[in-house]
Amino acid sequence: MTTKSNIEAWAERGVHLRGDHDAFEKRFDELCQTAREGDWEDVDAVWGPFEKDFREHMDFEERELFARFAVTGKDPAGVVKTLKEQHAEIREQLAQIGVEIQLHAIRADTIDAFVKSIRMHNTVESAHFYPWVDEQLEAALGHLPKGHGAVRSL
């Protein structure tokens, strides 16, 4: 049986995923622009919160989406395995870039390349997870008992 809390959970997952991706898109531009300007203190000020938030976003995806998606039978190409491997690589890159920023050894093109790779990664996630999260919410809404029509507007 699907409960309102299950519906709310899927709605929140969808909002969280899309909201993070939209917000990071703007932050990518800010990060690249700050790196091109070359002020290390500014780059560090932007990088610290970005790194923290991006790590939290990956943790959310792995905790709330990947495990659930992997058991649906909709992952014949092993997308979850690939994305987890990419997350591990991204975590290493985040740490390495953070060190390079602290040493004032980072180059703007390194950050540009990192952002480009993240955008490609996000495209894969969006193609697989947006429709799936929407399906999960629709399925949960479809299993509501009669009289809960107001919740359908989520």
Short mmCIF file of N, CA and C in Angstrom, two decimals:
data_model
loop_
_atom_site.label_atom_id
_atom_site.label_comp_id
_atom_site.label_asym_id
_atom_site.label_seq_id
_atom_site.Cartn_x
_atom_site.Cartn_y
_atom_site.Cartn_z
N MET A 1 0.84 -1.19 0.00
CA MET A 1 0.00 0.00 0.00
C MET A 1 0.88 1.25 0.00
N THR A 2 0.51 2.20 -0.78
CA THR A 2 1.25 3.45 -0.87
C THR A 2 0.66 4.45 0.11
N THR A 3 1.50 5.07 0.87
CA THR A 3 1.03 6.04 1.85
C THR A 3 1.38 7.44 1.38
N LYS A 4 0.77 8.42 2.01
CA LYS A 4 1.07 9.81 1.69
C LYS A 4 2.55 10.07 1.92
N SER A 5 3.13 9.48 2.96
CA SER A 5 4.55 9.72 3.23
C SER A 5 5.43 9.16 2.11
N ASN A 6 5.02 8.05 1.49
CA ASN A 6 5.75 7.51 0.35
C ASN A 6 5.66 8.47 -0.84
N ILE A 7 4.49 9.03 -1.06
CA ILE A 7 4.30 10.00 -2.13
C ILE A 7 5.16 11.23 -1.86
N GLU A 8 5.11 11.71 -0.64
CA GLU A 8 5.92 12.88 -0.29
C GLU A 8 7.41 12.58 -0.44
N ALA A 9 7.82 11.36 -0.09
CA ALA A 9 9.23 10.99 -0.22
C ALA A 9 9.67 11.04 -1.68
N TRP A 10 8.84 10.49 -2.58
CA TRP A 10 9.21 10.51 -4.00
C TRP A 10 9.16 11.93 -4.56
N ALA A 11 8.20 12.72 -4.12
CA ALA A 11 8.14 14.11 -4.56
C ALA A 11 9.39 14.86 -4.09
N GLU A 12 9.77 14.64 -2.85
CA GLU A 12 10.97 15.30 -2.32
C GLU A 12 12.23 14.85 -3.04
N ARG A 13 12.33 13.56 -3.37
CA ARG A 13 13.50 13.08 -4.11
C ARG A 13 13.60 13.77 -5.46
N GLY A 14 12.45 13.89 -6.14
CA GLY A 14 12.45 14.54 -7.45
C GLY A 14 12.82 16.01 -7.36
N VAL A 15 12.26 16.69 -6.39
CA VAL A 15 12.57 18.11 -6.21
C VAL A 15 14.04 18.28 -5.84
N HIS A 16 14.53 17.44 -4.96
CA HIS A 16 15.93 17.51 -4.52
C HIS A 16 16.87 17.29 -5.71
N LEU A 17 16.63 16.23 -6.48
CA LEU A 17 17.49 15.92 -7.62
C LEU A 17 17.51 17.06 -8.63
N ARG A 18 16.34 17.50 -9.05
CA ARG A 18 16.27 18.57 -10.05
C ARG A 18 16.81 19.89 -9.49
N GLY A 19 16.45 20.18 -8.25
CA GLY A 19 16.92 21.43 -7.63
C GLY A 19 18.43 21.49 -7.53
N ASP A 20 19.02 20.37 -7.10
CA ASP A 20 20.48 20.33 -7.01
C ASP A 20 21.11 20.51 -8.38
N HIS A 21 20.62 19.77 -9.37
CA HIS A 21 21.22 19.87 -10.70
C HIS A 21 21.09 21.28 -11.26
N ASP A 22 19.94 21.92 -11.07
CA ASP A 22 19.75 23.29 -11.55
C ASP A 22 20.68 24.25 -10.82
N ALA A 23 20.77 24.11 -9.51
CA ALA A 23 21.63 25.00 -8.71
C ALA A 23 23.10 24.80 -9.07
N PHE A 24 23.51 23.56 -9.26
CA PHE A 24 24.91 23.30 -9.60
C PHE A 24 25.25 23.87 -10.97
N GLU A 25 24.32 23.85 -11.88
CA GLU A 25 24.56 24.42 -13.20
C GLU A 25 25.01 25.88 -13.07
N LYS A 26 24.32 26.64 -12.24
CA LYS A 26 24.67 28.05 -12.01
C LYS A 26 26.02 28.15 -11.29
N ARG A 27 26.24 27.27 -10.33
CA ARG A 27 27.48 27.31 -9.57
C ARG A 27 28.68 26.92 -10.43
N PHE A 28 28.48 26.03 -11.41
CA PHE A 28 29.56 25.67 -12.32
C PHE A 28 30.07 26.91 -13.03
N ASP A 29 29.12 27.71 -13.53
CA ASP A 29 29.51 28.93 -14.24
C ASP A 29 30.29 29.88 -13.32
N GLU A 30 29.80 30.04 -12.10
CA GLU A 30 30.47 30.91 -11.12
C GLU A 30 31.88 30.39 -10.82
N LEU A 31 32.00 29.10 -10.64
CA LEU A 31 33.28 28.48 -10.34
C LEU A 31 34.27 28.71 -11.48
N CYS A 32 33.84 28.45 -12.71
CA CYS A 32 34.72 28.64 -13.87
C CYS A 32 35.13 30.10 -14.02
N GLN A 33 34.18 31.00 -13.86
CA GLN A 33 34.48 32.43 -14.00
C GLN A 33 35.46 32.88 -12.92
N THR A 34 35.25 32.44 -11.70
CA THR A 34 36.14 32.81 -10.60
C THR A 34 37.54 32.28 -10.87
N ALA A 35 37.64 31.06 -11.37
CA ALA A 35 38.96 30.48 -11.67
C ALA A 35 39.65 31.27 -12.78
N ARG A 36 38.90 31.68 -13.79
CA ARG A 36 39.49 32.47 -14.89
C ARG A 36 40.01 33.82 -14.40
N GLU A 37 39.37 34.38 -13.39
CA GLU A 37 39.81 35.67 -12.85
C GLU A 37 41.09 35.53 -12.04
N GLY A 38 41.37 34.33 -11.54
CA GLY A 38 42.66 34.03 -10.95
C GLY A 38 42.94 34.49 -9.54
N ASP A 39 41.96 34.98 -8.80
CA ASP A 39 42.18 35.38 -7.41
C ASP A 39 42.00 34.14 -6.54
N TRP A 40 43.10 33.66 -5.97
CA TRP A 40 43.09 32.40 -5.22
C TRP A 40 42.13 32.43 -4.04
N GLU A 41 42.06 33.56 -3.37
CA GLU A 41 41.15 33.65 -2.22
C GLU A 41 39.71 33.51 -2.67
N ASP A 42 39.37 34.13 -3.81
CA ASP A 42 38.02 34.01 -4.34
C ASP A 42 37.73 32.59 -4.79
N VAL A 43 38.69 31.96 -5.46
CA VAL A 43 38.51 30.58 -5.90
C VAL A 43 38.29 29.68 -4.69
N ASP A 44 39.09 29.85 -3.66
CA ASP A 44 38.97 29.04 -2.45
C ASP A 44 37.61 29.28 -1.78
N ALA A 45 37.17 30.54 -1.75
CA ALA A 45 35.89 30.88 -1.12
C ALA A 45 34.72 30.22 -1.85
N VAL A 46 34.81 30.11 -3.16
CA VAL A 46 33.75 29.46 -3.95
C VAL A 46 33.88 27.95 -3.86
N TRP A 47 35.13 27.46 -3.89
CA TRP A 47 35.36 26.01 -3.94
C TRP A 47 34.90 25.29 -2.68
N GLY A 48 35.21 25.81 -1.51
CA GLY A 48 34.89 25.12 -0.26
C GLY A 48 33.42 24.73 -0.15
N PRO A 49 32.51 25.69 -0.24
CA PRO A 49 31.09 25.33 -0.16
C PRO A 49 30.63 24.46 -1.34
N PHE A 50 31.17 24.72 -2.53
CA PHE A 50 30.83 23.91 -3.70
C PHE A 50 31.19 22.45 -3.45
N GLU A 51 32.41 22.20 -3.00
CA GLU A 51 32.86 20.83 -2.77
C GLU A 51 31.98 20.13 -1.73
N LYS A 52 31.71 20.80 -0.64
CA LYS A 52 30.87 20.23 0.42
C LYS A 52 29.49 19.87 -0.13
N ASP A 53 28.87 20.81 -0.82
CA ASP A 53 27.53 20.59 -1.35
C ASP A 53 27.52 19.50 -2.41
N PHE A 54 28.55 19.44 -3.24
CA PHE A 54 28.58 18.43 -4.29
C PHE A 54 28.76 17.03 -3.70
N ARG A 55 29.59 16.93 -2.67
CA ARG A 55 29.74 15.63 -2.00
C ARG A 55 28.41 15.20 -1.37
N GLU A 56 27.72 16.12 -0.74
CA GLU A 56 26.42 15.80 -0.14
C GLU A 56 25.41 15.37 -1.21
N HIS A 57 25.47 16.02 -2.37
CA HIS A 57 24.57 15.66 -3.47
C HIS A 57 24.85 14.23 -3.94
N MET A 58 26.09 13.88 -4.11
CA MET A 58 26.42 12.51 -4.53
C MET A 58 25.98 11.50 -3.47
N ASP A 59 26.18 11.84 -2.20
CA ASP A 59 25.72 10.96 -1.12
C ASP A 59 24.21 10.75 -1.20
N PHE A 60 23.47 11.84 -1.44
CA PHE A 60 22.02 11.74 -1.59
C PHE A 60 21.64 10.81 -2.74
N GLU A 61 22.27 10.99 -3.88
CA GLU A 61 21.95 10.15 -5.03
C GLU A 61 22.22 8.68 -4.72
N GLU A 62 23.35 8.40 -4.12
CA GLU A 62 23.70 7.01 -3.82
C GLU A 62 22.76 6.41 -2.78
N ARG A 63 22.40 7.20 -1.79
CA ARG A 63 21.54 6.71 -0.70
C ARG A 63 20.08 6.60 -1.15
N GLU A 64 19.57 7.60 -1.84
CA GLU A 64 18.14 7.68 -2.12
C GLU A 64 17.73 7.17 -3.49
N LEU A 65 18.65 7.12 -4.44
CA LEU A 65 18.26 6.77 -5.80
C LEU A 65 18.93 5.52 -6.34
N PHE A 66 20.25 5.44 -6.24
CA PHE A 66 20.97 4.37 -6.92
C PHE A 66 20.52 2.98 -6.47
N ALA A 67 20.43 2.76 -5.18
CA ALA A 67 20.07 1.43 -4.68
C ALA A 67 18.65 1.06 -5.12
N ARG A 68 17.75 2.02 -5.06
CA ARG A 68 16.37 1.75 -5.48
C ARG A 68 16.29 1.48 -6.98
N PHE A 69 17.04 2.24 -7.76
CA PHE A 69 17.02 2.07 -9.22
C PHE A 69 17.62 0.74 -9.63
N ALA A 70 18.67 0.34 -8.96
CA ALA A 70 19.39 -0.89 -9.32
C ALA A 70 18.50 -2.13 -9.23
N VAL A 71 17.53 -2.12 -8.34
CA VAL A 71 16.69 -3.31 -8.16
C VAL A 71 15.42 -3.29 -9.01
N THR A 72 15.25 -2.30 -9.86
CA THR A 72 14.03 -2.18 -10.66
C THR A 72 14.04 -3.04 -11.91
N GLY A 73 15.21 -3.50 -12.31
CA GLY A 73 15.30 -4.22 -13.57
C GLY A 73 15.41 -3.28 -14.75
N LYS A 74 15.49 -1.97 -14.49
CA LYS A 74 15.58 -0.97 -15.55
C LYS A 74 17.02 -0.52 -15.76
N ASP A 75 17.96 -1.31 -15.30
CA ASP A 75 19.37 -0.93 -15.37
C ASP A 75 20.19 -1.99 -16.10
N PRO A 76 19.75 -2.41 -17.29
CA PRO A 76 20.47 -3.49 -17.98
C PRO A 76 21.88 -3.08 -18.41
N ALA A 77 22.09 -1.81 -18.61
CA ALA A 77 23.41 -1.34 -19.06
C ALA A 77 24.35 -1.09 -17.89
N GLY A 78 23.90 -1.31 -16.67
CA GLY A 78 24.75 -1.09 -15.51
C GLY A 78 25.02 0.38 -15.24
N VAL A 79 24.01 1.22 -15.47
CA VAL A 79 24.18 2.66 -15.28
C VAL A 79 24.57 2.98 -13.83
N VAL A 80 23.93 2.31 -12.87
CA VAL A 80 24.23 2.59 -11.47
C VAL A 80 25.70 2.29 -11.16
N LYS A 81 26.19 1.17 -11.63
CA LYS A 81 27.60 0.81 -11.40
C LYS A 81 28.51 1.87 -12.01
N THR A 82 28.21 2.28 -13.23
CA THR A 82 29.01 3.30 -13.91
C THR A 82 28.97 4.62 -13.16
N LEU A 83 27.78 5.03 -12.72
CA LEU A 83 27.66 6.30 -12.01
C LEU A 83 28.36 6.26 -10.65
N LYS A 84 28.31 5.12 -9.97
CA LYS A 84 29.04 4.99 -8.70
C LYS A 84 30.54 5.10 -8.93
N GLU A 85 31.01 4.48 -9.99
CA GLU A 85 32.44 4.59 -10.33
C GLU A 85 32.80 6.03 -10.65
N GLN A 86 31.93 6.71 -11.39
CA GLN A 86 32.18 8.12 -11.69
C GLN A 86 32.16 8.97 -10.42
N HIS A 87 31.26 8.67 -9.51
CA HIS A 87 31.24 9.39 -8.24
C HIS A 87 32.55 9.23 -7.48
N ALA A 88 33.10 8.03 -7.49
CA ALA A 88 34.39 7.80 -6.82
C ALA A 88 35.48 8.64 -7.48
N GLU A 89 35.48 8.69 -8.81
CA GLU A 89 36.45 9.51 -9.53
C GLU A 89 36.25 10.99 -9.23
N ILE A 90 35.01 11.42 -9.19
CA ILE A 90 34.70 12.82 -8.90
C ILE A 90 35.18 13.19 -7.50
N ARG A 91 34.97 12.30 -6.54
CA ARG A 91 35.44 12.58 -5.17
C ARG A 91 36.95 12.76 -5.14
N GLU A 92 37.66 11.93 -5.90
CA GLU A 92 39.12 12.07 -5.98
C GLU A 92 39.49 13.41 -6.63
N GLN A 93 38.79 13.77 -7.69
CA GLN A 93 39.06 15.03 -8.37
C GLN A 93 38.77 16.22 -7.45
N LEU A 94 37.68 16.14 -6.70
CA LEU A 94 37.35 17.22 -5.76
C LEU A 94 38.48 17.42 -4.77
N ALA A 95 38.99 16.33 -4.23
CA ALA A 95 40.09 16.42 -3.26
C ALA A 95 41.34 16.99 -3.92
N GLN A 96 41.68 16.49 -5.11
CA GLN A 96 42.89 16.95 -5.80
C GLN A 96 42.80 18.43 -6.15
N ILE A 97 41.67 18.85 -6.68
CA ILE A 97 41.50 20.27 -7.03
C ILE A 97 41.57 21.13 -5.77
N GLY A 98 40.97 20.66 -4.69
CA GLY A 98 41.04 21.40 -3.43
C GLY A 98 42.48 21.62 -2.98
N VAL A 99 43.31 20.58 -3.10
CA VAL A 99 44.73 20.71 -2.75
C VAL A 99 45.42 21.70 -3.68
N GLU A 100 45.14 21.58 -4.97
CA GLU A 100 45.78 22.49 -5.93
C GLU A 100 45.38 23.94 -5.68
N ILE A 101 44.14 24.15 -5.27
CA ILE A 101 43.71 25.52 -4.93
C ILE A 101 44.50 26.03 -3.74
N GLN A 102 44.64 25.19 -2.70
CA GLN A 102 45.38 25.60 -1.51
C GLN A 102 46.84 25.92 -1.82
N LEU A 103 47.39 25.20 -2.79
CA LEU A 103 48.79 25.42 -3.19
C LEU A 103 48.93 26.51 -4.25
N HIS A 104 47.81 27.11 -4.63
CA HIS A 104 47.78 28.12 -5.70
C HIS A 104 48.36 27.57 -7.00
N ALA A 105 48.09 26.30 -7.23
CA ALA A 105 48.64 25.63 -8.41
C ALA A 105 47.55 25.22 -9.41
N ILE A 106 46.34 25.59 -9.14
CA ILE A 106 45.24 25.20 -10.04
C ILE A 106 45.22 26.12 -11.25
N ARG A 107 44.84 25.53 -12.37
CA ARG A 107 44.69 26.32 -13.59
C ARG A 107 43.21 26.37 -13.94
N ALA A 108 42.79 27.47 -14.51
CA ALA A 108 41.38 27.64 -14.87
C ALA A 108 40.93 26.53 -15.82
N ASP A 109 41.81 26.12 -16.74
CA ASP A 109 41.38 25.08 -17.68
C ASP A 109 41.17 23.73 -16.99
N THR A 110 41.83 23.50 -15.87
CA THR A 110 41.59 22.27 -15.10
C THR A 110 40.18 22.29 -14.52
N ILE A 111 39.78 23.42 -13.98
CA ILE A 111 38.43 23.55 -13.44
C ILE A 111 37.41 23.49 -14.56
N ASP A 112 37.70 24.13 -15.70
CA ASP A 112 36.79 24.06 -16.85
C ASP A 112 36.59 22.61 -17.29
N ALA A 113 37.67 21.84 -17.37
CA ALA A 113 37.58 20.43 -17.79
C ALA A 113 36.79 19.61 -16.76
N PHE A 114 37.02 19.89 -15.48
CA PHE A 114 36.28 19.21 -14.42
C PHE A 114 34.78 19.48 -14.56
N VAL A 115 34.43 20.74 -14.73
CA VAL A 115 33.02 21.12 -14.86
C VAL A 115 32.41 20.48 -16.11
N LYS A 116 33.14 20.44 -17.18
CA LYS A 116 32.64 19.80 -18.41
C LYS A 116 32.34 18.33 -18.15
N SER A 117 33.23 17.64 -17.45
CA SER A 117 33.00 16.22 -17.16
C SER A 117 31.80 16.02 -16.23
N ILE A 118 31.61 16.93 -15.28
CA ILE A 118 30.47 16.86 -14.37
C ILE A 118 29.17 17.07 -15.15
N ARG A 119 29.20 18.00 -16.08
CA ARG A 119 27.99 18.25 -16.89
C ARG A 119 27.63 17.01 -17.71
N MET A 120 28.61 16.32 -18.25
CA MET A 120 28.32 15.09 -18.99
C MET A 120 27.75 14.03 -18.05
N HIS A 121 28.32 13.92 -16.87
CA HIS A 121 27.83 12.99 -15.85
C HIS A 121 26.37 13.31 -15.50
N ASN A 122 26.07 14.58 -15.30
CA ASN A 122 24.71 15.00 -14.95
C ASN A 122 23.71 14.70 -16.06
N THR A 123 24.17 14.78 -17.30
CA THR A 123 23.29 14.46 -18.43
C THR A 123 22.86 13.01 -18.36
N VAL A 124 23.78 12.12 -18.03
CA VAL A 124 23.45 10.70 -17.90
C VAL A 124 22.48 10.50 -16.74
N GLU A 125 22.76 11.12 -15.62
CA GLU A 125 21.87 10.98 -14.46
C GLU A 125 20.47 11.49 -14.80
N SER A 126 20.41 12.64 -15.42
CA SER A 126 19.11 13.23 -15.76
C SER A 126 18.32 12.34 -16.71
N ALA A 127 18.99 11.77 -17.68
CA ALA A 127 18.32 10.91 -18.66
C ALA A 127 17.74 9.66 -18.01
N HIS A 128 18.40 9.15 -16.99
CA HIS A 128 17.94 7.92 -16.36
C HIS A 128 17.07 8.16 -15.13
N PHE A 129 17.41 9.14 -14.33
CA PHE A 129 16.73 9.29 -13.05
C PHE A 129 15.53 10.20 -13.06
N TYR A 130 15.53 11.28 -13.84
CA TYR A 130 14.34 12.14 -13.88
C TYR A 130 13.10 11.35 -14.29
N PRO A 131 13.14 10.64 -15.42
CA PRO A 131 11.94 9.89 -15.80
C PRO A 131 11.56 8.82 -14.77
N TRP A 132 12.56 8.16 -14.21
CA TRP A 132 12.29 7.10 -13.25
C TRP A 132 11.66 7.65 -11.96
N VAL A 133 12.21 8.74 -11.44
CA VAL A 133 11.64 9.35 -10.23
C VAL A 133 10.20 9.78 -10.52
N ASP A 134 9.97 10.36 -11.71
CA ASP A 134 8.61 10.75 -12.08
C ASP A 134 7.68 9.53 -12.12
N GLU A 135 8.18 8.42 -12.67
CA GLU A 135 7.38 7.18 -12.72
C GLU A 135 7.03 6.70 -11.31
N GLN A 136 8.00 6.78 -10.41
CA GLN A 136 7.77 6.33 -9.03
C GLN A 136 6.71 7.18 -8.35
N LEU A 137 6.77 8.48 -8.58
CA LEU A 137 5.77 9.38 -7.99
C LEU A 137 4.40 9.10 -8.59
N GLU A 138 4.34 8.95 -9.92
CA GLU A 138 3.07 8.65 -10.58
C GLU A 138 2.49 7.34 -10.07
N ALA A 139 3.33 6.33 -9.91
CA ALA A 139 2.87 5.03 -9.41
C ALA A 139 2.34 5.18 -7.99
N ALA A 140 3.04 5.94 -7.16
CA ALA A 140 2.58 6.15 -5.78
C ALA A 140 1.26 6.90 -5.77
N LEU A 141 1.13 7.90 -6.62
CA LEU A 141 -0.12 8.65 -6.70
C LEU A 141 -1.27 7.77 -7.20
N GLY A 142 -0.96 6.88 -8.11
CA GLY A 142 -1.98 6.00 -8.66
C GLY A 142 -2.51 4.98 -7.68
N HIS A 143 -1.79 4.75 -6.60
CA HIS A 143 -2.21 3.77 -5.60
C HIS A 143 -2.89 4.40 -4.39
N LEU A 144 -3.20 5.68 -4.49
CA LEU A 144 -3.89 6.33 -3.38
C LEU A 144 -5.34 5.87 -3.29
N PRO A 145 -5.83 5.70 -2.09
CA PRO A 145 -7.26 5.41 -1.96
C PRO A 145 -8.09 6.61 -2.43
N LYS A 146 -9.30 6.37 -2.85
CA LYS A 146 -10.18 7.47 -3.29
C LYS A 146 -10.34 8.48 -2.14
N GLY A 147 -10.50 9.73 -2.54
CA GLY A 147 -10.68 10.78 -1.53
C GLY A 147 -9.39 11.53 -1.23
N HIS A 148 -8.28 11.12 -1.85
CA HIS A 148 -7.01 11.79 -1.64
C HIS A 148 -6.60 12.59 -2.87
N GLY A 149 -7.56 13.08 -3.60
CA GLY A 149 -7.29 13.80 -4.85
C GLY A 149 -6.45 15.04 -4.65
N ALA A 150 -6.52 15.69 -3.51
CA ALA A 150 -5.74 16.90 -3.29
C ALA A 150 -4.25 16.63 -3.32
N VAL A 151 -3.86 15.43 -2.92
CA VAL A 151 -2.45 15.08 -2.91
C VAL A 151 -1.93 14.91 -4.34
N ARG A 152 -2.81 14.59 -5.28
CA ARG A 152 -2.41 14.39 -6.66
C ARG A 152 -1.79 15.65 -7.27
N SER A 153 -2.03 16.79 -6.68
CA SER A 153 -1.48 18.03 -7.24
C SER A 153 0.00 18.21 -6.93
N LEU A 154 0.60 17.30 -6.18
CA LEU A 154 2.04 17.39 -5.91
C LEU A 154 2.73 17.45 -7.23
#
